[in-house]
Every structure is written in C-alpha cells, then in structure tokens.
CSV table of C-alpha atoms in Angstrom, one decimal:
chain,number,residue,atom,x,y,z
A,1,UNK,CA,-14.5,48.6,7.8
A,2,UNK,CA,-15.2,47.8,4.1
A,3,UNK,CA,-11.9,46.1,3.8
A,4,UNK,CA,-12.7,43.8,6.8
A,5,UNK,CA,-16.0,42.9,5.2
A,6,UNK,CA,-14.4,42.1,1.9
A,7,UNK,CA,-11.8,39.9,3.6
A,8,UNK,CA,-14.5,38.0,5.5
A,9,UNK,CA,-16.5,37.5,2.4
A,10,UNK,CA,-13.5,36.2,0.5
A,11,UNK,CA,-12.7,33.7,3.2
A,12,UNK,CA,-16.3,32.4,3.1
A,13,UNK,CA,-15.9,31.8,-0.6
A,14,UNK,CA,-12.9,29.4,0.0
A,15,UNK,CA,-14.3,25.9,0.2
A,16,UNK,CA,-13.2,23.8,3.2
A,17,UNK,CA,-11.7,20.3,2.7
A,18,UNK,CA,-15.0,18.9,3.8
A,19,UNK,CA,-16.8,20.8,1.0
A,20,UNK,CA,-14.1,20.1,-1.6
A,21,UNK,CA,-15.2,18.7,-4.9
A,22,UNK,CA,-15.2,14.9,-5.2
A,23,UNK,CA,-12.4,13.2,-7.1
A,24,UNK,CA,-13.7,10.8,-9.7
A,25,UNK,CA,-12.4,8.5,-12.4
A,26,UNK,CA,-10.6,5.2,-12.8
A,27,UNK,CA,-7.7,4.7,-10.4
A,28,UNK,CA,-4.1,3.4,-10.7
A,29,UNK,CA,-3.5,1.3,-7.6
A,30,UNK,CA,-0.1,2.0,-6.0
A,31,UNK,CA,-0.6,0.2,-2.7
A,32,UNK,CA,-3.3,-1.5,-0.7
A,33,UNK,CA,-4.4,1.8,0.6
A,34,UNK,CA,-3.2,4.4,-1.9
A,35,UNK,CA,-4.2,5.1,-5.5
A,36,UNK,CA,-3.8,7.8,-8.1
A,37,UNK,CA,-6.8,9.3,-10.0
A,38,UNK,CA,-5.7,11.7,-12.7
A,39,UNK,CA,-2.8,13.6,-11.1
A,40,UNK,CA,-4.2,13.3,-7.6
A,41,UNK,CA,-2.5,10.9,-5.1
A,42,UNK,CA,-5.1,9.5,-2.7
A,43,UNK,CA,-4.6,7.8,0.6
A,44,UNK,CA,-7.6,5.7,1.6
A,45,UNK,CA,-8.6,7.1,5.0
A,46,UNK,CA,-9.5,5.1,8.1
A,47,UNK,CA,-7.6,2.0,7.2
A,48,UNK,CA,-4.0,0.8,7.0
A,49,UNK,CA,-2.8,-1.8,4.5
A,50,UNK,CA,0.6,-3.6,4.3
A,51,UNK,CA,3.3,-2.0,2.3
A,52,UNK,CA,4.2,-3.6,-0.9
A,53,UNK,CA,7.5,-5.0,0.6
A,54,UNK,CA,5.8,-6.3,3.8
A,55,UNK,CA,6.0,-10.0,4.4
A,56,UNK,CA,3.5,-12.2,6.2
A,57,UNK,CA,3.2,-16.0,6.9
A,58,UNK,CA,0.5,-18.0,5.1
A,59,UNK,CA,-1.5,-20.9,6.5
A,60,UNK,CA,1.5,-23.2,6.0
A,61,UNK,CA,3.8,-20.7,7.9
A,62,UNK,CA,5.6,-20.0,4.7
A,63,UNK,CA,6.8,-16.5,3.8
A,64,UNK,CA,4.2,-14.6,1.8
A,65,UNK,CA,4.2,-11.2,0.1
A,66,UNK,CA,1.0,-10.0,1.7
A,67,UNK,CA,1.7,-6.4,0.7
A,68,UNK,CA,1.9,-7.4,-3.0
A,69,UNK,CA,-1.2,-9.5,-2.6
A,70,UNK,CA,-3.2,-6.6,-1.0
A,71,UNK,CA,-2.3,-4.3,-3.9
A,72,UNK,CA,-3.1,-6.9,-6.5
A,73,UNK,CA,-6.4,-7.8,-5.0
A,74,UNK,CA,-7.5,-4.2,-4.9
A,75,UNK,CA,-6.4,-3.6,-8.5
A,76,UNK,CA,-8.2,-6.7,-9.7
A,77,UNK,CA,-11.4,-5.9,-7.8
A,78,UNK,CA,-11.6,-2.3,-9.0
A,79,UNK,CA,-10.2,-2.7,-12.6
A,80,UNK,CA,-12.1,-0.5,-15.1
A,81,UNK,CA,-14.5,0.7,-12.4
A,82,UNK,CA,-15.3,4.3,-11.6
A,83,UNK,CA,-14.1,5.7,-8.3
A,84,UNK,CA,-15.7,8.5,-6.4
A,85,UNK,CA,-13.5,9.9,-3.6
A,86,UNK,CA,-14.7,12.3,-0.9
A,87,UNK,CA,-11.9,14.4,0.4
A,88,UNK,CA,-11.2,14.5,4.1
A,89,UNK,CA,-7.8,16.1,4.5
A,90,UNK,CA,-4.3,16.4,3.1
A,91,UNK,CA,-1.6,14.3,4.8
A,92,UNK,CA,2.0,15.2,5.5
A,93,UNK,CA,3.1,13.6,2.2
A,94,UNK,CA,0.8,15.8,0.2
A,95,UNK,CA,-1.7,13.1,-0.5
A,96,UNK,CA,-5.4,13.6,-0.4
A,97,UNK,CA,-7.0,11.5,2.4
A,98,UNK,CA,-10.4,10.4,1.2
A,99,UNK,CA,-13.2,8.0,1.7
A,100,UNK,CA,-13.8,6.3,-1.7
A,101,UNK,CA,-16.6,4.4,-3.3
A,102,UNK,CA,-16.2,2.1,-6.3
A,103,UNK,CA,-19.5,1.2,-8.0
A,104,UNK,CA,-21.3,2.6,-5.0
A,105,UNK,CA,-19.4,0.4,-2.5
A,106,UNK,CA,-17.2,1.7,0.3
A,107,UNK,CA,-13.8,0.4,-0.9
A,108,UNK,CA,-12.2,0.8,2.5
A,109,UNK,CA,-14.9,-1.4,4.0
A,110,UNK,CA,-14.2,-4.0,1.3
A,111,UNK,CA,-10.5,-4.0,2.0
A,112,UNK,CA,-10.8,-4.5,5.7
A,113,UNK,CA,-13.6,-7.1,5.5
A,114,UNK,CA,-11.5,-9.1,3.1
A,115,UNK,CA,-8.5,-9.0,5.3
A,116,UNK,CA,-6.3,-6.8,3.0
A,117,UNK,CA,-6.2,-3.9,5.5
A,118,UNK,CA,-6.8,-3.1,9.1
A,119,UNK,CA,-9.1,-0.5,10.7
A,120,UNK,CA,-6.7,2.4,11.5
A,121,UNK,CA,-8.2,3.0,15.0
A,122,UNK,CA,-5.9,5.9,15.7
A,123,UNK,CA,-7.9,7.8,13.1
A,124,UNK,CA,-11.3,6.1,12.9
A,125,UNK,CA,-13.4,3.3,14.4
A,126,UNK,CA,-15.6,3.1,11.3
A,127,UNK,CA,-14.2,-0.3,10.2
A,128,UNK,CA,-13.8,-2.0,13.6
A,129,UNK,CA,-16.8,-4.4,12.9
A,130,UNK,CA,-15.4,-5.3,9.5
A,131,UNK,CA,-12.0,-6.1,10.9
A,132,UNK,CA,-13.6,-8.4,13.5
A,133,UNK,CA,-15.5,-10.1,10.7
A,134,UNK,CA,-12.3,-10.6,8.7
A,135,UNK,CA,-10.5,-12.0,11.8
A,136,UNK,CA,-13.3,-14.4,12.4
A,137,UNK,CA,-13.4,-15.6,8.8
A,138,UNK,CA,-9.5,-15.8,8.7
A,139,UNK,CA,-9.7,-13.7,5.5
A,140,UNK,CA,-6.7,-12.2,3.8
A,141,UNK,CA,-3.8,-11.6,6.2
A,142,UNK,CA,-5.8,-13.1,9.0
A,143,UNK,CA,-5.3,-16.6,7.5
A,144,UNK,CA,-1.7,-16.7,8.7
A,145,UNK,CA,0.5,-14.5,10.8
A,146,UNK,CA,1.4,-10.8,10.3
A,147,UNK,CA,2.5,-7.6,11.9
A,148,UNK,CA,0.0,-4.6,11.9
A,149,UNK,CA,1.1,-2.3,9.1
A,150,UNK,CA,1.7,0.7,11.5
A,151,UNK,CA,3.9,-1.6,13.7
A,152,UNK,CA,5.8,-3.0,10.8
A,153,UNK,CA,7.0,0.5,9.8
A,154,UNK,CA,8.7,0.9,13.2
A,155,UNK,CA,9.2,-2.8,13.9
A,156,UNK,CA,11.5,-4.4,16.4
A,157,UNK,CA,12.0,-7.8,18.0
A,158,UNK,CA,9.2,-7.1,20.5
A,159,UNK,CA,6.6,-6.2,17.9
A,160,UNK,CA,3.3,-8.1,18.4
A,161,UNK,CA,2.3,-10.8,15.8
A,162,UNK,CA,-1.3,-11.0,14.8
A,163,UNK,CA,-3.3,-13.6,12.9
A,164,UNK,CA,-4.9,-17.0,13.1
A,165,UNK,CA,-1.8,-19.1,12.8
A,166,UNK,CA,0.3,-19.8,15.9
A,167,UNK,CA,3.7,-18.2,14.9
A,168,UNK,CA,6.3,-20.9,14.4
A,169,UNK,CA,9.8,-20.6,15.9
A,170,UNK,CA,11.7,-17.9,14.1
A,171,UNK,CA,8.5,-16.2,12.8
A,172,UNK,CA,9.8,-12.8,14.0
A,173,UNK,CA,12.9,-13.2,11.8
A,174,UNK,CA,10.7,-13.6,8.7
A,175,UNK,CA,8.0,-11.0,9.6
A,176,UNK,CA,10.6,-8.3,10.5
A,177,UNK,CA,12.3,-8.7,7.2
A,178,UNK,CA,11.4,-6.9,4.0
A,179,UNK,CA,10.6,-8.2,0.6
A,180,UNK,CA,13.1,-5.7,-0.8
A,181,UNK,CA,16.0,-7.3,1.0
A,182,UNK,CA,18.8,-9.3,-0.7
A,183,UNK,CA,16.7,-12.4,-1.2
A,184,UNK,CA,13.8,-12.5,-3.6
A,185,UNK,CA,10.5,-12.7,-1.7
A,186,UNK,CA,9.4,-15.7,-3.8
A,187,UNK,CA,10.5,-17.6,-6.9
A,188,UNK,CA,8.0,-15.7,-8.9
A,189,UNK,CA,9.2,-12.3,-7.9
A,190,UNK,CA,12.7,-12.0,-9.4
A,191,UNK,CA,12.5,-8.7,-11.3
A,192,UNK,CA,14.9,-6.2,-9.7
A,193,UNK,CA,14.1,-2.5,-9.5
A,194,UNK,CA,16.6,0.2,-8.7
A,195,UNK,CA,16.9,4.0,-8.9
A,196,UNK,CA,19.5,5.5,-11.2
A,197,UNK,CA,21.6,8.6,-10.8
A,198,UNK,CA,18.8,10.7,-12.5
A,199,UNK,CA,16.3,9.5,-9.9
A,200,UNK,CA,14.5,7.2,-12.4
A,201,UNK,CA,13.1,3.8,-11.3
A,202,UNK,CA,14.6,1.1,-13.6
A,203,UNK,CA,13.6,-2.5,-13.6
A,204,UNK,CA,15.8,-5.4,-14.7
A,205,UNK,CA,14.5,-8.8,-15.7
A,206,UNK,CA,16.8,-11.8,-15.1
A,207,UNK,CA,17.9,-11.7,-18.8
A,208,UNK,CA,19.1,-8.1,-18.4
A,209,UNK,CA,22.8,-7.5,-19.0
A,210,UNK,CA,23.1,-5.7,-15.6
A,211,UNK,CA,20.9,-8.0,-13.6
A,212,UNK,CA,23.6,-9.7,-11.5
A,213,UNK,CA,25.3,-6.3,-10.8
A,214,UNK,CA,22.2,-4.9,-9.1
A,215,UNK,CA,22.7,-5.4,-5.4
A,216,UNK,CA,19.4,-5.5,-3.5
A,217,UNK,CA,19.8,-3.2,-0.6
A,218,UNK,CA,16.8,-1.4,1.0
A,219,UNK,CA,19.0,1.6,1.9
A,220,UNK,CA,19.6,2.2,-1.9
A,221,UNK,CA,15.9,2.1,-2.8
A,222,UNK,CA,16.0,-1.3,-4.5
A,223,UNK,CA,12.9,-3.5,-4.5
A,224,UNK,CA,11.7,-6.8,-6.1
A,225,UNK,CA,8.8,-7.0,-8.5
A,226,UNK,CA,6.7,-10.0,-9.4
A,227,UNK,CA,5.8,-8.9,-12.9
A,228,UNK,CA,6.6,-6.3,-15.6
A,229,UNK,CA,3.1,-4.9,-15.1
A,230,UNK,CA,3.8,-4.5,-11.3
A,231,UNK,CA,7.1,-2.7,-12.0
A,232,UNK,CA,5.5,-0.4,-14.6
A,233,UNK,CA,2.5,0.3,-12.3
A,234,UNK,CA,5.1,1.5,-9.7
A,235,UNK,CA,6.4,4.0,-12.2
A,236,UNK,CA,9.5,2.1,-13.3
A,237,UNK,CA,10.8,1.6,-16.9
A,238,UNK,CA,12.7,-1.3,-18.3
A,239,UNK,CA,16.5,-0.9,-18.6
A,240,UNK,CA,17.6,0.2,-22.1
A,241,UNK,CA,20.6,-2.2,-21.9
C-alpha cells in the first residue's frame, strides 16, 4: 500500500507539458515557423509557414522565394528581442511546440496577420481572423499566388492555388517546383549548399573551386542560399577549398 502511495506522489511531482517551464531568450530563426532558443528547437504552434525552399508568385506573377522571405521577415522583426515561449507539446521530430511572445506580442499572430504564415486549422482556429485580415489586405504571400504550406509538402498537379493574383498559365509548374532545384530561385540566390560525406552542410560561393561541380539535386540534400548569413544561419560552413 505504501509503495502505491509513493508512486502516486512521484507521478504528481512530474510537471505536465502544460505546466512546463517557459523557454526564454533570444532566438535563432530557422524557418518562418521554427526557431532555436539555447539548445531547444521550437515549432511555433497553431500556424504553418512556407518552407525555405517554397516558391510563390509575386504581384507581377514572377517566381518569388516566399519561404526565404518569411524567414527573413521574422528574423528582422525579432532581432535582438527576448522571446518567451509557453510549451504545448513535443512533435514527432522532437521539437517543442509552443506559443511564443516577443516583447509581449503573440508572434504567431504577427506572422499570420502579415501574411507570412497561415492559420493551421487542423490544430487550432486561434488565428483564423488574422488570416482573413491578411487575405483582405493582400499582405505577404496573399499579394500574389501560392500553395498552402501543408499542401506544398505533398503537392501534385491538382493542388489548389491561393492568393490575390489570378494564376497565369503555367503557374502550377512554378509553384510545384522547389527553390532547391537545379535552377537558382533568383539572381541574388546563387550560393550552393550541399552535405558532405561526414554529414556536414557546406556552402559554396560562385568563386569556390568546386562550385560548378556541385549538382543541385533535391534528392541529395542540396539547396540554394541568398547570402552567407543565411547559409550560416542554416548551420552550414564555408568550403575550405
């Protein structure tokens, strides 16, 4: 009997995720909806942002690296500011799912209202009104045409296109492609990143000795970067040769 009581008391002493300590500090932005604070990888809950290699169309129906833009806008807006993240769960990739405040502001709300993420209604309806406001204002991704981030990850020729711009002929061909394909996503994004045999991410600028030999194939884990800062923020180092 005593043993059962002790076990019950020990279980009560283990904090639930809802009661877990907040995670605070400055954040390194990895994507439009994921950051790192200290050694903790955090997925911003209730929203879904475009992946870094996702392409959209801008107001002129031109190919646009909206995934890169979402990440850069989040990094710029929160640079040097303190984050407070309230843990909600742990996802299948081991990341902490949290609702985060930056300077007292709900950062998920800011991302959705500015069109850099969508309300992830499969999980939460907390940001539905903010998405409606972004759509009305043609903010961020809503200015042009795009595929919802969750659809883009499993995209096919029948995937729906969202946005304010009437998709031009051939829009699917652009939107279904990846910024990490064989062609650089824009003239300003020509730094190549690849993974070496040791599993390290290495970036190569156009002046690199091996630049032309790096074949950009998504299946091999290659990707394009728009700046050295972006490559290093993704955990890559410059080639030594």
